[in-house]
Amino acid sequence: VSANEYKEALLAARDDIDILLAESACGPLMVRLAWHDAGNYDKNLASEKWPIAGGATGSIRFAPEINHGANAGLINGVKLIQTHIKEKHQLISYADLYQMASSRAIEYTGGGPSLGIRYGRQDVDSPDGCQKEGNLPDGEADPDTGNYGGTSGTASTEDKTPGGHLRKVFYRMGMNDEEIVALSGAHSLGRAYHDRSGLGAEQTKFTDGSTTTQKFANGKVTPFHAGGSSWTEQFFVFDNSYFIVLDDDTSDPELLKMSSDKAVFKDDDFRPFAEKFRDNKDSFFESYVKA
Ligand code: HEM
């Protein structure tokens, strides 16, 4: 295909993704889907033959990867993209569609920055391209061992502290401390669910569907399925509220703060970035885009 044809196909897919995001309120799920497809990247394997180093290759759509513990619930996102977008936009890879859905959930429904991402990712075409389990971060330590990482083949990311564990996971991807803190701010969106990660409450006053209203960044009220614990009150809006709430001891106790989240203020080298993002939304956006 010509560059122009490809561009037109991308724009058409984007229109349908925008409709899907607005109608099914799946934006946060898409951000997590794209991140988990990409976040197994290992820079130490970068010189190996593609797709050994992992990254955004669409491998998450196959078992066994989709059944990894960290990916609980993401099958719903895979199915939404498959049936609503991919079947109509065959030209675009799954890997690109996942990243596009994430980017639109941040910019379009979320009101966040334009990520300016580039497209043209190639998909792996079979489960042989799946990544090994254990490359993604833990929000809480194993209650028996006190270790973050380590329960599912993640020995290389094991650590007694959340900050140490996050560094092992994110440094392997080639990220630095500022990028770890900025990317953590994606928890401005979405929720943790009891029947997925097992973290947080069954539901809270923000997620029970009866007491609060959820809005997209354009002010339009969005219906959503009840349940889970959100990090922020408006969990379809992408802004720096995650950092504001996290650093506020008087914030509503029904908002979620995992140990890995708290680390962005508790860890001495993370804290300056968390404070900067708390105080300045534009600086958060700038660092998030870069990361
Ligand atoms: C820093 C280490 C991180 C840890 C330990 C972590 C952990 C988690 C956990 C446990 C959940 C709940 C999943 C569930 O129960 O459904 C979650 C949800 C989520 N995560 Fe993270 N995460 C991290 C980083 C990130 C990053 C880098 C992004 C994106 C850039 C991200 C985006 C999301 C989103 C959007 C949700 C909500 C999904 C939904 O509402 O369905 N997270 N994360």
CSV table of C-alpha atoms and ligand atoms in Angstrom, one decimal:
chain,number,residue,atom,x,y,z
A,1,VAL,CA,0.0,0.0,0.0
A,2,SER,CA,1.0,3.6,-0.5
A,3,ALA,CA,1.8,5.9,2.4
A,4,ASN,CA,-1.4,7.8,1.6
A,5,GLU,CA,-3.6,4.7,1.6
A,6,TYR,CA,-2.1,3.7,4.9
A,7,LYS,CA,-2.7,7.1,6.4
A,8,GLU,CA,-6.3,7.0,5.3
A,9,ALA,CA,-6.7,3.5,6.9
A,10,LEU,CA,-5.2,4.8,10.1
A,11,LEU,CA,-7.6,7.8,10.2
A,12,ALA,CA,-10.6,5.6,9.5
A,13,ALA,CA,-9.6,3.2,12.3
A,14,ARG,CA,-9.1,6.2,14.6
A,15,ASP,CA,-12.7,7.3,13.9
A,16,ASP,CA,-14.1,3.9,14.9
A,17,ILE,CA,-11.9,3.7,17.9
A,18,ASP,CA,-13.2,7.1,19.1
A,19,ILE,CA,-16.8,5.7,18.7
A,20,LEU,CA,-15.9,2.6,20.6
A,21,LEU,CA,-14.3,4.5,23.4
A,22,ALA,CA,-17.2,6.9,23.8
A,23,GLU,CA,-19.9,4.2,23.6
A,24,SER,CA,-18.4,1.5,25.7
A,25,ALA,CA,-16.3,3.4,28.2
A,26,CYS,CA,-13.4,1.0,27.7
A,27,GLY,CA,-10.6,3.7,27.6
A,28,PRO,CA,-8.8,2.7,30.8
A,29,LEU,CA,-8.9,-1.0,29.8
A,30,MET,CA,-7.3,0.0,26.5
A,31,VAL,CA,-4.5,1.9,28.2
A,32,ARG,CA,-3.7,-1.1,30.3
A,33,LEU,CA,-4.0,-3.4,27.3
A,34,ALA,CA,-1.5,-1.4,25.2
A,35,TRP,CA,0.9,-1.0,28.2
A,36,HIS,CA,0.9,-4.8,28.9
A,37,ASP,CA,1.4,-5.6,25.2
A,38,ALA,CA,4.4,-3.3,25.2
A,39,GLY,CA,5.7,-3.5,28.8
A,40,ASN,CA,7.5,-6.9,28.5
A,41,TYR,CA,10.2,-5.3,26.4
A,42,ASP,CA,13.7,-6.3,27.3
A,43,LYS,CA,16.4,-3.8,26.0
A,44,ASN,CA,19.1,-6.4,26.8
A,45,LEU,CA,17.7,-8.5,24.0
A,46,ALA,CA,17.4,-5.7,21.5
A,47,SER,CA,20.1,-7.1,19.2
A,48,GLU,CA,18.3,-10.5,19.0
A,49,LYS,CA,16.1,-11.3,16.1
A,50,TRP,CA,12.6,-9.7,16.2
A,51,PRO,CA,10.4,-10.4,18.2
A,52,ILE,CA,12.6,-11.9,20.9
A,53,ALA,CA,13.0,-8.6,22.8
A,54,GLY,CA,9.2,-8.3,23.1
A,55,GLY,CA,7.5,-4.9,23.1
A,56,ALA,CA,4.3,-3.9,21.3
A,57,THR,CA,4.0,-6.8,18.9
A,58,GLY,CA,0.3,-7.8,19.4
A,59,SER,CA,1.5,-10.9,21.2
A,60,ILE,CA,-0.9,-10.3,24.1
A,61,ARG,CA,-3.8,-11.5,22.0
A,62,PHE,CA,-2.6,-15.1,22.1
A,63,ALA,CA,-2.6,-17.6,24.9
A,64,PRO,CA,-0.5,-18.2,27.0
A,65,GLU,CA,0.3,-14.5,27.3
A,66,ILE,CA,-3.3,-13.3,27.7
A,67,ASN,CA,-3.6,-15.8,30.6
A,68,HIS,CA,-0.6,-14.4,32.5
A,69,GLY,CA,-1.6,-13.3,36.0
A,70,ALA,CA,-0.8,-9.7,35.2
A,71,ASN,CA,-3.1,-9.7,32.2
A,72,ALA,CA,-6.3,-10.8,34.1
A,73,GLY,CA,-9.3,-9.2,32.5
A,74,LEU,CA,-7.5,-7.9,29.4
A,75,ILE,CA,-9.2,-10.5,27.2
A,76,ASN,CA,-12.1,-8.2,27.2
A,77,GLY,CA,-10.0,-5.5,25.5
A,78,VAL,CA,-8.6,-7.9,23.0
A,79,LYS,CA,-12.1,-9.0,22.0
A,80,LEU,CA,-13.4,-5.4,21.7
A,81,ILE,CA,-10.6,-4.5,19.4
A,82,GLN,CA,-11.0,-7.7,17.4
A,83,THR,CA,-14.7,-7.4,16.8
A,84,HIS,CA,-15.2,-3.6,16.6
A,85,ILE,CA,-12.0,-2.5,14.9
A,86,LYS,CA,-9.7,-5.1,13.5
A,87,GLU,CA,-12.3,-6.9,11.4
A,88,LYS,CA,-13.1,-3.6,9.6
A,89,HIS,CA,-9.5,-2.3,9.5
A,90,GLN,CA,-7.5,-5.3,8.5
A,91,LEU,CA,-4.6,-3.3,7.2
A,92,ILE,CA,-3.6,-2.0,10.6
A,93,SER,CA,-1.8,-4.4,13.0
A,94,TYR,CA,-3.2,-5.4,16.3
A,95,ALA,CA,-0.2,-3.8,17.9
A,96,ASP,CA,-0.9,-0.5,16.3
A,97,LEU,CA,-4.6,-0.7,17.1
A,98,TYR,CA,-3.9,-1.4,20.8
A,99,GLN,CA,-1.6,1.6,21.0
A,100,MET,CA,-4.0,3.8,19.1
A,101,ALA,CA,-6.9,2.9,21.4
A,102,SER,CA,-4.7,3.8,24.4
A,103,SER,CA,-3.5,7.0,22.9
A,104,ARG,CA,-7.1,8.1,22.0
A,105,ALA,CA,-8.4,7.1,25.5
A,106,ILE,CA,-5.8,9.5,26.9
A,107,GLU,CA,-6.3,12.3,24.4
A,108,TYR,CA,-9.8,12.1,23.1
A,109,THR,CA,-12.1,10.8,25.9
A,110,GLY,CA,-9.5,11.6,28.7
A,111,GLY,CA,-8.6,15.1,27.7
A,112,GLY,CA,-4.9,14.4,28.1
A,113,PRO,CA,-2.0,15.2,25.8
A,114,SER,CA,-1.5,14.1,22.2
A,115,LEU,CA,1.1,11.3,22.4
A,116,GLY,CA,2.2,11.9,18.8
A,117,ILE,CA,3.0,8.2,18.5
A,118,ARG,CA,4.1,6.7,15.2
A,119,TYR,CA,2.5,3.7,13.6
A,120,GLY,CA,3.7,0.7,11.5
A,121,ARG,CA,4.2,-1.9,14.2
A,122,GLN,CA,4.4,-5.5,13.1
A,123,ASP,CA,2.3,-8.3,14.7
A,124,VAL,CA,3.6,-11.7,15.7
A,125,ASP,CA,1.4,-14.1,14.0
A,126,SER,CA,1.3,-17.0,16.4
A,127,PRO,CA,1.7,-17.9,20.1
A,128,ASP,CA,5.4,-18.6,19.4
A,129,GLY,CA,5.8,-14.8,19.7
A,130,CYS,CA,4.4,-14.7,23.2
A,131,GLN,CA,6.6,-13.2,25.9
A,132,LYS,CA,7.5,-15.1,29.1
A,133,GLU,CA,5.5,-14.4,32.2
A,134,GLY,CA,6.8,-12.1,34.9
A,135,ASN,CA,8.0,-9.0,33.1
A,136,LEU,CA,5.3,-6.7,34.4
A,137,PRO,CA,5.3,-4.9,37.8
A,138,ASP,CA,3.6,-5.9,41.0
A,139,GLY,CA,1.4,-3.4,42.9
A,140,GLU,CA,1.8,-5.2,46.2
A,141,ALA,CA,4.4,-7.6,47.7
A,142,ASP,CA,3.6,-11.3,48.1
A,143,PRO,CA,2.2,-11.5,51.6
A,144,ASP,CA,4.2,-14.7,52.4
A,145,THR,CA,7.6,-13.7,51.2
A,146,GLY,CA,7.4,-9.9,51.4
A,147,ASN,CA,8.8,-9.8,47.8
A,148,TYR,CA,7.6,-7.7,44.9
A,149,GLY,CA,8.0,-9.7,41.7
A,150,GLY,CA,9.0,-13.3,41.9
A,151,THR,CA,5.9,-15.3,42.1
A,152,SER,CA,5.7,-16.2,38.4
A,153,GLY,CA,9.2,-16.5,37.1
A,154,THR,CA,10.1,-12.9,37.9
A,155,ALA,CA,13.2,-13.6,39.9
A,156,SER,CA,15.1,-10.9,38.1
A,157,THR,CA,12.6,-8.3,39.3
A,158,GLU,CA,12.4,-9.5,42.9
A,159,ASP,CA,12.9,-6.9,45.5
A,160,LYS,CA,11.8,-6.2,49.1
A,161,THR,CA,10.9,-2.6,48.2
A,162,PRO,CA,8.4,-1.4,45.6
A,163,GLY,CA,10.9,1.2,44.3
A,164,GLY,CA,13.6,-1.4,43.8
A,165,HIS,CA,11.2,-3.7,42.0
A,166,LEU,CA,9.9,-0.9,39.8
A,167,ARG,CA,13.4,0.0,38.8
A,168,LYS,CA,14.3,-3.6,37.9
A,169,VAL,CA,11.1,-3.9,35.7
A,170,PHE,CA,11.3,-0.4,34.1
A,171,TYR,CA,15.1,-0.2,33.7
A,172,ARG,CA,14.9,-3.5,31.8
A,173,MET,CA,12.6,-1.6,29.3
A,174,GLY,CA,15.2,1.2,29.1
A,175,MET,CA,13.2,3.6,31.2
A,176,ASN,CA,14.6,6.0,33.9
A,177,ASP,CA,13.1,7.3,37.2
A,178,GLU,CA,11.3,10.2,35.7
A,179,GLU,CA,9.7,7.9,33.1
A,180,ILE,CA,8.6,5.4,35.9
A,181,VAL,CA,6.9,8.2,37.8
A,182,ALA,CA,5.3,9.8,34.7
A,183,LEU,CA,3.9,6.4,33.4
A,184,SER,CA,2.6,5.6,36.9
A,185,GLY,CA,0.3,8.6,36.4
A,186,ALA,CA,-1.7,6.6,33.9
A,187,HIS,CA,-3.6,5.4,37.0
A,188,SER,CA,-5.3,8.7,36.7
A,189,LEU,CA,-7.5,6.5,34.6
A,190,GLY,CA,-9.3,3.3,35.5
A,191,ARG,CA,-9.8,0.9,38.4
A,192,ALA,CA,-8.4,-2.3,40.0
A,193,TYR,CA,-10.9,-5.2,40.3
A,194,HIS,CA,-11.2,-7.9,42.9
A,195,ASP,CA,-11.8,-10.5,40.2
A,196,ARG,CA,-8.7,-9.4,38.2
A,197,SER,CA,-5.7,-8.3,40.2
A,198,GLY,CA,-7.5,-9.0,43.4
A,199,LEU,CA,-6.5,-5.5,44.7
A,200,GLY,CA,-8.7,-2.8,46.1
A,201,ALA,CA,-12.3,-3.1,47.2
A,202,GLU,CA,-15.2,-4.9,45.5
A,203,GLN,CA,-16.6,-1.5,44.8
A,204,THR,CA,-16.4,2.0,46.3
A,205,LYS,CA,-18.7,5.0,46.4
A,206,PHE,CA,-16.9,6.2,43.3
A,207,THR,CA,-17.5,3.0,41.4
A,208,ASP,CA,-20.8,1.6,42.6
A,209,GLY,CA,-22.6,3.4,39.8
A,210,SER,CA,-25.2,5.0,42.0
A,211,THR,CA,-23.6,7.9,43.9
A,212,THR,CA,-21.2,9.6,41.6
A,213,THR,CA,-21.2,10.5,37.9
A,214,GLN,CA,-18.4,9.7,35.6
A,215,LYS,CA,-17.6,12.1,32.8
A,216,PHE,CA,-15.3,12.2,29.8
A,217,ALA,CA,-13.1,15.2,29.5
A,218,ASN,CA,-15.7,17.0,27.3
A,219,GLY,CA,-18.1,16.9,30.2
A,220,LYS,CA,-20.3,14.2,28.7
A,221,VAL,CA,-21.6,11.8,31.3
A,222,THR,CA,-20.6,8.2,30.6
A,223,PRO,CA,-22.4,5.1,31.8
A,224,PHE,CA,-19.9,2.5,33.2
A,225,HIS,CA,-20.2,-0.9,34.7
A,226,ALA,CA,-20.0,-0.8,38.5
A,227,GLY,CA,-17.2,-2.2,40.6
A,228,GLY,CA,-13.6,-1.9,41.5
A,229,SER,CA,-11.4,0.7,43.2
A,230,SER,CA,-10.2,3.8,41.3
A,231,TRP,CA,-7.2,5.9,42.1
A,232,THR,CA,-9.0,9.1,41.3
A,233,GLU,CA,-12.6,10.4,41.6
A,234,GLN,CA,-13.0,11.0,37.8
A,235,PHE,CA,-11.4,7.9,36.4
A,236,PHE,CA,-12.1,8.6,32.7
A,237,VAL,CA,-10.3,11.9,32.8
A,238,PHE,CA,-6.5,11.9,32.3
A,239,ASP,CA,-4.9,14.6,34.4
A,240,ASN,CA,-2.5,14.9,37.3
A,241,SER,CA,-5.1,14.2,40.0
A,242,TYR,CA,-3.4,10.8,40.7
A,243,PHE,CA,-0.4,12.7,42.1
A,244,ILE,CA,-2.5,15.2,44.0
A,245,VAL,CA,-4.5,12.5,45.7
A,246,LEU,CA,-1.6,10.2,46.3
A,247,ASP,CA,0.3,12.9,48.3
A,248,ASP,CA,-2.8,13.9,50.3
A,249,ASP,CA,-3.1,12.1,53.6
A,250,THR,CA,-6.6,13.5,54.0
A,251,SER,CA,-7.8,12.2,50.6
A,252,ASP,CA,-10.9,9.9,50.5
A,253,PRO,CA,-9.9,6.5,52.0
A,254,GLU,CA,-12.0,4.8,49.3
A,255,LEU,CA,-9.5,5.9,46.6
A,256,LEU,CA,-6.8,3.2,45.9
A,257,LYS,CA,-3.2,3.6,46.8
A,258,MET,CA,-1.1,0.5,46.0
A,259,SER,CA,2.4,0.2,47.5
A,260,SER,CA,3.8,0.7,44.1
A,261,ASP,CA,1.8,4.0,43.7
A,262,LYS,CA,2.9,5.2,47.2
A,263,ALA,CA,6.5,4.6,46.2
A,264,VAL,CA,6.5,7.5,43.8
A,265,PHE,CA,6.4,9.9,46.8
A,266,LYS,CA,8.2,7.7,49.3
A,267,ASP,CA,11.2,6.9,47.2
A,268,ASP,CA,13.8,9.7,47.5
A,269,ASP,CA,14.8,9.6,43.9
A,270,PHE,CA,11.2,9.3,42.6
A,271,ARG,CA,9.8,12.0,44.8
A,272,PRO,CA,11.0,15.2,43.0
A,273,PHE,CA,9.3,14.0,39.9
A,274,ALA,CA,6.1,13.1,41.7
A,275,GLU,CA,6.1,16.6,43.3
A,276,LYS,CA,6.7,18.3,40.0
A,277,PHE,CA,3.8,16.4,38.4
A,278,ARG,CA,1.5,17.1,41.4
A,279,ASP,CA,2.1,20.8,41.1
A,280,ASN,CA,2.1,21.1,37.3
A,281,LYS,CA,-0.2,19.2,35.0
A,282,ASP,CA,1.7,20.4,31.9
A,283,SER,CA,4.9,19.1,33.1
A,284,PHE,CA,3.3,15.7,33.8
A,285,PHE,CA,1.9,15.7,30.3
A,286,GLU,CA,5.2,16.5,28.8
A,287,SER,CA,7.0,13.8,30.7
A,288,TYR,CA,4.3,11.2,30.0
A,289,VAL,CA,4.4,11.9,26.2
A,290,LYS,CA,8.2,11.5,26.2
A,291,ALA,CA,8.0,8.3,28.2
B,1,HEM,C1,4.2,1.2,38.0
B,1,HEM,C2,3.9,0.0,38.0
B,1,HEM,C3,2.5,-0.5,37.8
B,1,HEM,C4,1.8,-1.4,38.6
B,1,HEM,C5,2.4,-2.1,39.8
B,1,HEM,C6,0.5,-1.5,38.0
B,1,HEM,C7,-0.5,-2.3,38.5
B,1,HEM,C8,-1.8,-2.2,38.2
B,1,HEM,C9,-2.9,-3.0,38.7
B,1,HEM,C10,-2.7,-4.1,39.8
B,1,HEM,C11,-4.0,-2.7,38.1
B,1,HEM,C12,-5.4,-3.3,38.4
B,1,HEM,C13,-5.8,-4.3,37.3
B,1,HEM,C14,-7.2,-4.9,37.6
B,1,HEM,O1,-7.5,-5.3,38.7
B,1,HEM,O2,-8.0,-4.9,36.6
B,1,HEM,C15,-3.7,-1.7,37.2
B,1,HEM,C16,-4.7,-1.1,36.4
B,1,HEM,C17,-4.4,-0.1,35.4
B,1,HEM,N1,-3.1,0.2,35.0
B,1,HEM,FE1,-1.4,-0.2,36.0
B,1,HEM,N2,0.4,-0.6,37.0
B,1,HEM,C18,1.6,0.0,36.8
B,1,HEM,C19,1.9,0.8,35.8
B,1,HEM,C20,1.0,1.2,34.8
B,1,HEM,C21,1.4,1.9,33.6
B,1,HEM,C22,2.9,2.2,33.2
B,1,HEM,C23,0.3,2.2,32.9
B,1,HEM,C24,0.1,2.8,31.5
B,1,HEM,C25,1.0,3.7,31.0
B,1,HEM,C26,-0.8,1.6,33.6
B,1,HEM,C27,-2.2,1.7,33.3
B,1,HEM,C28,-3.2,1.1,34.0
B,1,HEM,C29,-4.6,1.4,33.8
B,1,HEM,C30,-5.2,2.4,32.8
B,1,HEM,C31,-5.3,0.6,34.7
B,1,HEM,C32,-6.9,0.5,34.8
B,1,HEM,C33,-7.4,-0.5,33.9
B,1,HEM,C34,-9.0,-0.6,34.0
B,1,HEM,O3,-9.6,0.3,34.5
B,1,HEM,O4,-9.5,-1.6,33.5
B,1,HEM,N3,-0.3,1.0,34.8
B,1,HEM,N4,-2.4,-1.4,37.2
